Amino acid sequence: MRYRFCSSTVLLLVALISFLLSTPLFAQADPTIETVAWLRYLPLDSKAAMNYEKLPRASVLFGKSPVLDSARQELAIGVEKMLGRTLKSSGGIKGSVIVLGTARDLHDVAPSLRLASSLEADGYWLTTTELGHAECLVITAANDRGVLYGVFALLSKIARGESIIGINEVQNPYAPIRWVNQWDNLDGRIERGYGGPSILFADGKVRADLTRAGEYARLLASIGINGCTINNVNAAPGVLEDDFIAQAKRVADVFRPWGVQMSMSVDLSSPKLIGGLDTFDPVDPRVAEWWRKKVDGIYRQIPDFGGFVVKADSEGRSGPSAYGRTHADAANVIARALKPHGGVVFYRAFVYNHHLDWRDPKNDRAKAAYDNFYPLDGKFDDNAVVQIKNGPIDFQVREPVSPLFGGLRRTNEAIELQITQEYTGQQKHLCFLVPMWKEVLDFDMRVDGGSTPVKDLVSGRVFHRRVGGFVGVANVGLDANWMGSPLALANLYGFGRLAWNPGLSSKTIIDEWTRLTFGSDPLVVRTIANLQLSSWQVYESYTGPLGAGTLTNIVGNHYDPGPASSEGNGWGQWHRADHQGIGMDRTMATGTGYIGQYPTEVQKIYESLVACPDNLLLFFHHVPYTYALHSGKTVIQHVYDSHYEGAERAHDFVAEWKTLEGRVDPERYRDILARFEFQAGEAVKWRDAI
Ligand code: GCW
């Protein structure tokens, strides 16, 4: 084993001091660069601009709506900034124009256009065609939102220098639900938010200035996100008070022009807490009536309201268990109130007992979601969606996928991914999560022995669910760069792109994001893409490899190393490490039986020590430290080497970033450099602590 103790302490100190000295730099970063995130529309150099010489000089819009107006305006802004041309507004199809409008609105004016029958809601079609004897570029869609998405797609191509000559491209989203959740509290703080205070709330109210909320909706629209839940799932009951709904209406108003539906998290006990009833029993008719009236009132003010998110019977929240009712009863009473208005309720499967007896080796928090929800399959109304975290524990650096995705057959489901890096370095460490999400979405659950990847289970391709899709916990804040670190924004971008098309590769996504954010200098693109693409593995290797969990302080900040904090309490994030061995025995043969929740083919992989992949070994098995991995190394040697190699790689990030000096604007160059230096020190701290 290698041993390098003394240098580490020095490195740590150096890194800490340099981070402290450099913090004022963060405040100086040019806000105009950051707030627009990947929508910078940098001017193209003259050679690149030549490729767009044939782009029509005028646009014409058919149809009228706030979303269509945004589409036309965005197109004009983008063309002006990137190509230095003012796009004129034309009154009709006269000469070569860019034509914008839904298929329905274009039907009469462009009868020669054979409108793609394959267009789905929110999908778009970009095509070059002759209309009125001139070549036109048509951006059309099944609905207004699709036209806006088509505009963003076109602008992204121009920004990245992609050819649009003779373009003919239809794109449809993978699933109807592509939402973000914000865990904002009404006092302006954000639970697990690392990008500053809320853009939505302050001092118990909706902020007077909602400019940033509008900009957020624009960013979301640019990557195809169509919904945003504005408040913490640990919901303040006050959000359903009438005067608060009047305030929330203002948020819906600034989201609307970007096609982002607003929704809210609610407390299940609201009928009792604020409604004046003596009960919130979901099957009590008075409770049903209360929800109905409340929801009718909301839709009177916010006709395009999206619905509710519910966290119940979880981490101290009240829930249907108070009355011996089921989660389906609780979801349905709300679903029925929303149904006439087209709203949806998202009921979170993150339900577990956080007072588990740790002395009982058969207890297992990982089993909770499946145990609670599988028996209720088929009992949820068709506008209720069970929102399931990607893994069975809680957004750890590596977990297997939740078996519940395969368990529910007659229930709508959505996957909940965490964009904010709660357990993955809190935006102080670089951790690009798209490769992790791709592994989750591509994981083949083998339900009934057939090909059933998670992305198809949640999008409803398998079992034909009515509605479903992707939810990302974003937690952006008021900081100039939204997420605390400029590089962390790639996770928000990547979430949106994957929700639109989970088939995109991590490489494609990071390449797009980097070009849009930093320009197309090949060295910049290559270097940032490489840093991002390796970052999750690096973070995993110096925190908690082999599926042991993050090994962080789970009862405190969820950031520092703290392996002992997982044991000896009821939270159930156990790794069962002692002086002889490590890992949770979740086998059916001798362990908690968790593996039995998976379809048979998956069970076989995880149950057997031979077939179980090394990177999840300690999630499923308890082994002695001397156990030999597939690589031939013992567990203890792997843990040791992995921490050393990870810390070394984190150290290399600094040098790799330094190659970009002079190629990235100085503010961001210095900001990101300071972050990498800090991370290098933190990695050493992790290495030595573990
Ligand atoms: O991971 C845990 C977080 C809590 C969060 C909870 C949840 C909003 O530490 O902060 O509460 O998950 O997802 O409900």
XYZ file of C-alpha atoms and ligand atoms in Angstrom:
704
model
C 0.000 0.000 0.000
C 1.182 3.479 -0.743
C 1.474 6.000 2.029
C 1.687 9.733 1.574
C 0.460 11.309 4.725
C 2.495 14.489 5.437
C 2.135 16.052 2.016
C -1.618 15.737 2.289
C -1.982 18.000 5.293
C 0.124 20.654 3.609
C -1.855 20.355 0.375
C -5.094 20.662 2.263
C -3.954 23.820 3.998
C -2.716 25.340 0.754
C -5.985 24.541 -0.943
C -8.039 25.966 1.901
C -6.051 29.171 2.035
C -6.180 29.647 -1.705
C -9.936 29.061 -1.668
C -10.464 31.613 1.082
C -8.238 34.139 -0.659
C -9.998 33.628 -3.909
C -13.618 33.838 -2.749
C -13.994 37.529 -3.637
C -13.447 36.474 -7.241
C -16.785 34.685 -7.215
C -18.558 37.896 -6.419
C -16.813 39.646 -9.289
C -17.836 37.170 -11.986
C -19.627 39.057 -14.721
C -23.314 38.432 -14.049
C -24.260 39.051 -17.650
C -22.235 36.025 -18.696
C -23.607 33.780 -16.039
C -27.299 34.574 -15.776
C -27.847 33.708 -19.410
C -26.088 30.375 -18.773
C -25.953 28.447 -22.057
C -28.047 31.043 -23.907
C -25.105 33.321 -24.592
C -25.534 33.556 -28.365
C -21.889 34.536 -28.829
C -21.202 36.374 -32.108
C -20.004 33.960 -34.793
C -16.733 34.781 -36.511
C -17.118 35.771 -40.154
C -16.154 32.348 -41.483
C -18.672 30.530 -39.301
C -21.320 33.148 -40.067
C -20.921 32.395 -43.811
C -22.652 29.056 -43.208
C -25.827 30.941 -42.371
C -25.747 33.357 -45.306
C -28.846 31.684 -46.730
C -30.829 32.030 -43.522
C -33.845 34.199 -44.456
C -33.649 37.832 -43.337
C -37.250 38.052 -42.160
C -39.672 35.986 -40.134
C -43.410 35.611 -40.161
C -45.471 34.278 -37.312
C -48.892 32.726 -37.706
C -50.982 32.502 -34.567
C -51.043 34.565 -31.425
C -50.101 33.575 -27.895
C -47.547 34.530 -25.247
C -45.510 31.412 -26.089
C -45.505 32.179 -29.815
C -44.478 35.762 -29.088
C -41.547 34.425 -27.041
C -40.620 32.203 -29.974
C -40.507 35.075 -32.424
C -38.629 37.351 -30.027
C -36.099 34.695 -29.100
C -35.396 34.024 -32.749
C -34.786 37.712 -33.381
C -32.505 38.050 -30.340
C -30.474 34.995 -31.225
C -30.000 35.924 -34.866
C -29.105 39.498 -33.960
C -26.517 38.447 -31.379
C -24.907 35.612 -33.272
C -25.116 36.846 -36.846
C -25.360 40.588 -36.271
C -28.488 40.853 -38.408
C -31.831 42.322 -37.562
C -34.514 39.838 -38.454
C -37.413 41.785 -39.942
C -41.012 40.881 -39.189
C -42.884 40.100 -42.344
C -46.647 40.363 -42.740
C -46.873 37.182 -44.794
C -44.945 34.708 -46.859
C -43.250 37.195 -49.173
C -39.908 36.063 -50.480
C -37.616 33.938 -48.382
C -38.774 34.006 -44.754
C -38.591 31.954 -41.594
C -42.138 30.744 -41.038
C -43.291 30.130 -37.482
C -46.575 28.572 -36.454
C -48.344 25.436 -35.340
C -49.353 22.902 -37.946
C -52.943 24.022 -37.547
C -52.105 27.692 -38.091
C -49.952 26.928 -41.112
C -52.493 24.683 -42.748
C -54.223 27.424 -44.732
C -51.216 29.608 -45.511
C -48.929 26.828 -46.587
C -51.175 24.097 -48.011
C -48.287 22.743 -50.044
C -46.483 21.861 -46.848
C -47.113 18.196 -46.094
C -47.194 18.551 -42.336
C -45.479 15.761 -40.527
C -48.176 13.553 -39.098
C -45.694 12.223 -36.616
C -45.595 15.442 -34.583
C -46.534 14.906 -30.941
C -47.336 17.487 -28.272
C -44.272 19.712 -27.700
C -42.431 18.138 -30.644
C -41.263 20.287 -33.552
C -40.373 20.128 -37.215
C -37.643 22.232 -38.800
C -37.781 22.084 -42.559
C -36.664 23.922 -45.674
C -39.288 24.183 -48.330
C -40.476 26.311 -51.214
C -43.436 28.495 -50.356
C -44.687 31.271 -52.636
C -41.750 30.680 -55.044
C -39.101 31.265 -52.402
C -37.145 28.953 -50.187
C -38.412 29.249 -46.631
C -37.329 27.792 -43.344
C -40.348 26.468 -41.492
C -40.507 25.941 -37.750
C -43.737 24.195 -36.966
C -45.195 22.003 -34.259
C -48.311 20.419 -32.877
C -48.638 23.151 -30.239
C -47.248 26.594 -29.399
C -44.636 25.174 -27.059
C -43.273 23.025 -29.853
C -42.756 26.115 -32.029
C -40.764 27.712 -29.202
C -38.694 24.544 -28.786
C -38.058 24.508 -32.525
C -36.704 28.049 -32.324
C -34.388 27.126 -29.467
C -33.204 24.077 -31.397
C -32.416 26.171 -34.457
C -30.531 28.765 -32.409
C -28.550 26.063 -30.635
C -27.465 24.668 -33.992
C -26.295 28.082 -35.146
C -24.468 28.718 -31.872
C -22.632 25.405 -32.260
C -21.906 25.955 -35.945
C -24.045 23.032 -37.107
C -25.175 23.169 -40.716
C -28.834 23.939 -41.352
C -28.670 23.715 -45.129
C -31.633 21.752 -46.401
C -32.651 20.973 -42.854
C -35.527 18.576 -42.344
C -35.745 17.366 -38.798
C -38.618 16.166 -36.631
C -38.061 15.857 -32.895
C -40.534 14.611 -30.331
C -40.004 14.490 -26.575
C -39.559 11.105 -24.950
C -42.262 11.742 -22.353
C -44.895 14.362 -21.541
C -43.564 15.066 -18.039
C -40.273 16.993 -18.066
C -40.430 18.931 -14.848
C -38.132 20.441 -12.304
C -38.825 20.670 -8.597
C -37.475 23.545 -6.543
C -37.111 22.886 -2.820
C -37.551 26.585 -2.001
C -38.886 27.607 1.381
C -41.052 30.670 1.669
C -38.446 32.440 3.812
C -36.143 32.415 0.785
C -33.876 29.588 1.840
C -33.602 26.502 -0.319
C -33.349 23.043 1.182
C -30.210 21.476 -0.350
C -29.731 24.511 -2.556
C -26.161 25.611 -3.241
C -26.751 28.522 -5.593
C -27.902 31.249 -3.266
C -31.326 32.283 -2.004
C -34.632 31.637 -3.720
C -35.447 33.356 -6.991
C -39.112 32.964 -6.015
C -39.656 33.721 -2.343
C -38.428 36.021 0.408
C -39.766 36.731 3.892
C -42.704 34.384 3.586
C -43.971 35.856 0.334
C -43.467 35.646 -3.404
C -40.666 38.077 -4.272
C -41.666 41.444 -5.617
C -39.087 41.179 -8.399
C -39.606 38.020 -10.434
C -37.189 38.887 -13.227
C -34.946 35.945 -12.450
C -37.952 33.616 -12.290
C -38.812 34.661 -15.830
C -35.231 34.108 -16.960
C -35.301 30.694 -15.317
C -38.401 29.740 -17.278
C -36.615 30.820 -20.460
C -33.629 28.624 -19.604
C -35.930 25.708 -18.838
C -37.822 26.152 -22.093
C -34.577 26.161 -24.054
C -33.996 22.545 -23.000
C -37.585 21.402 -23.288
C -38.625 21.493 -19.640
C -42.333 22.183 -19.394
C -43.115 22.292 -15.678
C -41.732 23.659 -12.433
C -42.872 22.958 -8.887
C -41.970 26.098 -7.023
C -41.780 25.154 -3.349
C -40.161 22.576 -1.100
C -41.710 19.117 -0.917
C -41.494 19.708 2.825
C -44.353 22.036 2.099
C -45.492 24.967 4.193
C -49.272 24.602 4.596
C -49.582 28.331 3.970
C -49.061 27.887 0.228
C -52.722 26.970 -0.061
C -53.986 30.093 1.727
C -55.963 32.256 -0.674
C -53.678 35.232 -0.362
C -50.656 33.083 -1.173
C -52.304 31.652 -4.262
C -52.847 35.196 -5.471
C -49.090 35.703 -5.102
C -48.210 32.403 -6.764
C -50.300 33.512 -9.722
C -47.579 36.078 -10.436
C -45.042 33.269 -10.783
C -47.335 31.412 -13.178
C -47.631 34.638 -15.164
C -43.871 34.935 -15.669
C -43.511 31.224 -16.470
C -46.370 31.162 -18.996
C -44.661 32.888 -21.942
C -42.082 30.090 -21.858
C -44.568 27.240 -21.743
C -43.536 26.276 -18.208
C -46.490 25.130 -16.134
C -46.357 26.098 -12.506
C -47.201 23.602 -9.780
C -46.896 23.482 -6.011
C -45.951 21.059 -3.260
C -48.688 20.647 -0.676
C -49.063 19.283 2.813
C -51.589 16.477 2.974
C -52.913 17.755 6.280
C -53.821 21.160 4.813
C -57.594 20.626 5.195
C -56.996 20.464 8.940
C -54.065 22.845 9.283
C -55.488 25.719 7.278
C -58.913 24.523 6.161
C -60.709 24.614 9.488
C -61.697 20.920 9.369
C -61.013 18.607 12.263
C -59.614 15.958 9.940
C -57.568 15.414 6.772
C -58.710 11.815 6.355
C -58.533 11.375 2.574
C -61.696 9.303 2.386
C -63.798 11.745 4.402
C -66.228 13.516 1.994
C -65.629 16.853 3.734
C -61.931 16.533 2.986
C -62.644 15.708 -0.668
C -64.920 18.723 -0.868
C -62.243 20.936 0.670
C -59.672 19.888 -1.943
C -62.203 20.331 -4.724
C -63.045 23.900 -3.718
C -59.427 24.791 -3.130
C -58.385 23.480 -6.524
C -61.296 25.165 -8.320
C -60.175 28.429 -6.742
C -56.613 27.937 -7.951
C -57.691 27.263 -11.528
C -59.880 30.355 -11.541
C -56.690 32.372 -11.115
C -54.202 30.081 -12.850
C -55.985 28.267 -15.667
C -52.837 26.405 -16.770
C -51.833 25.303 -13.258
C -49.915 22.010 -13.449
C -50.872 20.281 -10.213
C -49.365 19.216 -6.909
C -46.440 17.278 -5.492
C -47.025 15.412 -2.239
C -44.526 14.121 0.299
C -46.482 12.236 2.940
C -45.649 9.809 5.746
C -42.002 10.571 5.119
C -39.346 12.092 7.344
C -41.883 13.356 9.842
C -44.499 14.643 7.373
C -48.086 13.712 8.110
C -49.738 11.208 5.844
C -52.633 8.830 5.308
C -51.302 6.441 7.950
C -52.775 8.806 10.547
C -56.192 7.420 9.543
C -55.162 3.939 8.497
C -55.579 4.938 4.815
C -53.325 4.115 1.908
C -51.104 6.317 -0.239
C -53.510 5.666 -3.100
C -56.398 7.075 -1.007
C -54.287 10.156 -0.303
C -53.204 10.665 -3.901
C -56.690 10.079 -5.285
C -58.531 12.605 -3.169
C -56.249 15.259 -4.629
C -56.202 13.746 -8.117
C -60.002 13.903 -8.267
C -60.000 17.592 -7.429
C -57.443 18.243 -10.193
C -58.961 15.970 -12.811
C -61.639 18.286 -14.249
C -58.947 20.903 -14.851
C -56.393 18.574 -16.417
C -54.022 18.760 -13.434
C -51.789 15.976 -12.172
C -50.705 14.944 -8.675
C -47.192 13.609 -8.147
C -47.089 11.386 -5.095
C -43.559 10.699 -3.917
C -42.490 7.125 -3.228
C -39.783 8.399 -0.858
C -41.587 6.873 2.112
C -39.565 5.049 4.746
C -39.258 4.602 8.480
C -36.363 6.678 9.739
C -36.519 5.041 13.151
C -35.497 1.578 11.954
C -33.828 -0.687 14.507
C -30.239 -0.910 13.275
C -29.542 -3.945 15.417
C -31.862 -6.092 13.322
C -29.856 -7.349 10.317
C -33.078 -8.003 8.385
C -34.173 -4.384 8.471
C -33.492 -2.463 5.278
C -34.512 1.027 4.273
C -33.857 0.154 0.621
C -36.952 -2.057 0.685
C -39.307 0.692 1.779
C -40.516 2.270 -1.487
C -41.364 -1.089 -3.041
C -42.929 -2.449 0.145
C -45.119 0.623 0.457
C -46.194 1.079 -3.155
C -46.105 -2.272 -4.920
C -49.237 -3.523 -3.091
C -51.089 -0.408 -4.294
C -50.398 -0.940 -7.991
C -53.534 -0.203 -10.010
C -55.202 1.696 -7.168
C -54.055 5.184 -8.232
C -56.256 7.387 -10.426
C -55.048 8.023 -13.957
C -53.943 11.596 -13.226
C -51.810 10.511 -10.272
C -48.125 9.779 -10.846
C -45.871 7.980 -8.385
C -42.607 9.945 -8.315
C -39.724 7.570 -7.611
C -36.126 8.523 -6.756
C -33.623 6.838 -9.064
C -32.252 4.617 -6.325
C -33.785 2.906 -3.299
C -31.896 4.999 -0.715
C -31.386 8.674 -1.413
C -29.328 10.134 -4.263
C -26.061 8.512 -3.188
C -23.030 8.625 -5.456
C -23.926 5.157 -6.668
C -27.021 3.060 -6.100
C -28.758 0.380 -8.102
C -32.008 1.526 -9.706
C -35.148 1.388 -7.621
C -36.927 -1.913 -8.205
C -40.233 -0.070 -7.956
C -39.841 1.113 -11.575
C -40.374 -2.464 -12.656
C -42.866 -3.297 -9.930
C -45.635 -0.906 -10.954
C -47.552 -1.961 -14.042
C -50.903 -0.236 -13.760
C -49.720 3.001 -12.171
C -48.201 6.109 -13.755
C -44.635 6.769 -12.724
C -41.942 9.416 -13.012
C -38.289 9.202 -12.137
C -36.906 11.786 -9.696
C -33.270 12.719 -10.340
C -31.302 15.170 -8.234
C -29.641 17.958 -10.199
C -28.545 19.823 -7.094
C -25.480 17.938 -5.794
C -26.626 17.169 -2.264
C -24.571 14.000 -1.775
C -22.248 14.570 -4.696
C -20.141 17.499 -3.561
C -22.672 20.318 -3.238
C -21.326 22.114 -6.303
C -17.979 22.576 -4.537
C -16.761 19.428 -6.272
C -17.194 18.883 -9.978
C -19.607 16.022 -10.499
C -21.299 15.805 -13.881
C -24.244 13.521 -13.252
C -25.401 12.780 -16.792
C -23.295 9.594 -17.065
C -24.888 8.360 -13.831
C -28.396 9.203 -14.998
C -27.746 7.464 -18.292
C -26.753 4.276 -16.493
C -29.990 4.486 -14.537
C -32.212 5.244 -17.537
C -30.595 2.592 -19.718
C -30.699 -0.067 -17.013
C -32.679 -2.984 -18.342
C -35.054 -4.153 -15.643
C -35.984 -7.306 -17.623
C -39.605 -7.187 -16.491
C -41.203 -10.472 -17.593
C -37.876 -11.346 -19.196
C -38.152 -8.709 -21.930
C -36.215 -5.545 -22.683
C -37.599 -2.906 -20.306
C -35.075 -0.121 -19.702
C -36.002 2.324 -16.968
C -36.445 5.158 -19.505
C -39.192 3.137 -21.181
C -40.819 2.199 -17.902
C -41.143 5.824 -16.776
C -42.093 7.250 -20.156
C -44.948 4.781 -20.385
C -43.632 2.934 -23.455
C -43.886 -0.238 -21.429
C -47.311 -0.917 -19.859
C -48.779 2.095 -21.736
C -49.078 4.474 -18.849
C -51.221 7.535 -19.394
C -48.699 10.083 -18.212
C -45.181 9.938 -16.884
C -41.609 11.001 -17.348
C -38.795 12.872 -15.708
C -38.528 15.132 -12.666
C -35.278 16.844 -11.653
C -34.645 18.522 -8.315
C -32.902 21.663 -9.547
C -32.727 24.150 -6.646
C -31.267 27.012 -8.631
C -30.825 30.238 -6.691
C -30.174 33.923 -7.063
C -26.404 33.553 -7.453
C -25.129 35.000 -10.694
C -24.517 31.529 -12.039
C -27.718 29.898 -10.727
C -26.131 26.806 -9.153
C -23.134 28.185 -7.281
C -20.596 26.862 -9.753
C -20.574 27.662 -13.467
C -19.636 24.083 -14.346
C -22.527 22.657 -12.308
C -25.003 24.180 -14.734
C -24.131 21.353 -17.103
C -26.235 19.128 -14.852
C -29.335 21.262 -15.331
C -28.722 21.373 -19.070
C -28.076 17.634 -19.159
C -31.225 16.818 -17.230
C -33.352 18.701 -19.725
C -31.652 17.128 -22.722
C -32.009 13.603 -21.304
C -35.652 14.171 -20.406
C -36.172 15.163 -24.032
C -34.099 12.345 -25.433
C -32.481 9.817 -23.103
C -30.782 8.303 -26.134
C -28.323 11.204 -26.360
C -24.836 10.281 -25.247
C -23.126 11.994 -22.311
C -20.463 13.106 -24.755
C -22.980 14.774 -27.077
C -24.665 16.541 -24.191
C -21.486 17.903 -22.656
C -20.151 18.890 -26.037
C -23.317 20.901 -26.728
C -23.306 22.533 -23.325
C -19.644 23.475 -23.457
C -19.890 25.024 -26.912
C -22.971 27.009 -25.927
C -21.415 28.153 -22.655
C -17.756 28.665 -23.507
C -17.629 28.878 -27.302
C -16.134 26.464 -29.782
C -12.357 26.715 -29.194
C -11.454 23.021 -29.684
C -9.069 22.904 -26.732
C -11.670 24.457 -24.437
C -14.367 22.089 -25.632
C -12.152 19.024 -25.339
C -10.724 19.921 -21.954
C -13.998 20.855 -20.283
C -15.762 17.847 -21.767
C -13.042 15.524 -20.446
C -13.126 17.091 -17.001
C -16.883 16.810 -16.814
C -17.069 13.291 -18.203
C -14.578 11.893 -15.713
C -15.806 13.858 -12.712
C -18.473 11.499 -11.355
C -16.090 8.545 -11.290
C -13.391 10.648 -9.688
C -15.769 11.894 -7.010
C -16.984 8.364 -6.368
C -13.454 7.015 -6.110
C -12.348 9.341 -3.310
C -15.681 9.269 -1.425
C -17.458 5.909 -1.460
C -16.477 3.348 -4.102
C -17.820 -0.221 -4.512
C -21.391 0.819 -3.766
C -20.788 1.475 -0.084
C -22.698 4.754 -0.349
C -21.290 8.246 -0.195
C -19.787 7.628 3.284
C -20.575 11.246 4.031
C -21.873 12.770 7.201
C -25.489 11.696 6.780
C -26.791 13.260 9.979
C -25.156 16.626 9.355
C -24.140 18.456 6.216
C -24.206 15.546 3.726
C -20.871 16.853 2.496
C -17.889 16.027 4.696
C -16.541 12.511 5.195
C -18.342 10.875 8.114
C -18.644 7.106 7.676
C -19.476 6.540 11.339
C -22.580 8.721 11.074
C -24.372 6.084 9.005
C -24.257 3.469 11.741
C -26.004 3.137 15.070
C -29.081 5.124 14.124
C -32.454 4.595 12.516
C -31.826 6.391 9.220
C -30.954 3.142 7.513
C -28.047 4.331 5.357
C -25.983 1.544 6.834
C -22.804 0.160 5.319
C -22.135 -2.238 8.198
C -18.389 -1.654 8.243
C -16.473 -3.047 11.182
C -12.918 -4.248 11.739
C -13.471 -7.379 9.655
C -15.674 -6.506 6.758
C -18.001 -4.090 5.047
C -21.262 -3.973 3.075
C -24.993 -4.597 3.510
C -26.104 -8.162 2.958
C -29.242 -7.625 0.884
C -29.326 -11.116 -0.590
C -32.390 -13.310 -0.541
C -30.348 -16.220 0.826
C -28.867 -14.708 3.975
C -29.606 -10.976 3.945
C -32.501 -8.554 4.026
C -34.099 -10.022 0.910
C -34.112 -6.679 -0.917
C -32.791 -8.337 -4.073
C -36.076 -10.268 -4.255
C -37.831 -7.036 -5.289
C -36.179 -7.161 -8.743
C -37.342 -9.237 -11.712
C -35.736 -12.695 -11.824
C -32.950 -11.969 -14.308
C -31.774 -8.970 -12.299
C -32.015 -10.930 -9.048
C -29.624 -13.465 -10.494
C -27.007 -10.816 -11.219
C -27.096 -9.170 -7.820
C -27.610 -12.261 -5.663
C -24.449 -13.964 -6.846
C -21.071 -12.729 -5.702
C -19.658 -13.843 -9.006
C -22.091 -11.894 -11.184
C -22.521 -8.797 -9.006
C -20.597 -5.878 -10.524
C -17.760 -4.581 -8.353
C -19.157 -1.068 -8.343
C -22.246 -2.244 -6.430
C -20.692 -5.067 -4.445
C -20.998 -3.450 -1.017
C -24.544 -2.323 -1.679
C -25.614 -5.948 -1.996
C -23.099 -8.015 -0.055
C -21.190 -7.989 3.210
C -17.668 -9.235 2.570
C -14.391 -9.404 4.457
C -11.831 -6.778 3.540
C -9.693 -9.541 2.091
C -12.367 -10.512 -0.435
C -10.954 -10.496 -3.990
C -12.799 -8.372 -6.545
C -13.150 -9.199 -10.235
C -10.123 -7.016 -10.760
C -8.118 -9.380 -8.558
C -7.547 -6.734 -5.891
C -8.820 -7.205 -2.370
C -11.595 -4.911 -1.188
C -9.306 -3.096 1.237
C -6.638 -2.549 -1.392
C -9.235 -1.269 -3.838
C -10.669 1.163 -1.295
C -7.187 2.350 -0.517
C -5.998 2.693 -4.121
C -9.239 4.206 -5.299
C -9.000 7.003 -2.745
C -5.398 7.723 -3.653
C -6.069 7.639 -7.381
C -9.187 9.771 -6.995
C -7.348 12.396 -4.992
C -4.581 12.405 -7.585
C -7.084 12.838 -10.403
C -8.762 15.695 -8.548
C -5.314 17.245 -8.233
C -4.776 16.816 -12.004
C -8.005 18.724 -12.672
C -6.166 21.874 -11.578
C -3.429 21.432 -14.168
C -5.918 20.510 -16.863
C -7.939 23.623 -16.176
C -4.785 25.748 -16.253
C -4.230 24.844 -19.901
C -7.258 27.046 -20.615
C -5.800 30.258 -19.255
C -6.383 33.009 -21.779
C -8.980 30.919 -23.631
C -11.792 31.372 -21.111
C -12.871 34.815 -19.878
C -10.721 35.776 -16.883
C -13.533 35.909 -14.300
C -14.717 32.410 -14.957
C -11.198 31.159 -15.444
C -10.190 32.285 -11.957
C -13.455 31.288 -10.326
C -13.256 27.747 -11.666
C -9.535 27.471 -10.947
C -10.157 28.337 -7.303
C -12.877 25.710 -7.178
C -10.598 23.007 -8.590
C -7.852 23.929 -6.134
C -10.338 23.682 -3.311
C -11.638 20.349 -4.578
C -8.097 18.959 -4.760
C -7.665 19.725 -1.064
C -11.061 18.299 -0.181
C -10.245 15.091 -2.055
C -7.163 14.667 0.116
C -9.295 15.202 3.191
C -11.667 12.473 1.977
C -8.811 10.146 1.073
C -7.243 10.354 4.488
C -10.484 10.282 6.449
C -11.739 7.130 4.769
O -32.303 13.482 0.656
C -33.231 13.923 1.544
C -32.820 15.315 1.806
C -33.931 16.140 2.359
C -35.108 16.035 1.397
C -35.508 14.582 1.295
C -36.620 14.383 0.287
C -36.670 17.759 0.894
O -31.726 15.304 2.657
O -33.488 17.447 2.488
O -36.174 16.841 1.807
O -34.428 13.817 0.867
O -36.295 14.079 -0.848
O -37.774 14.522 0.619
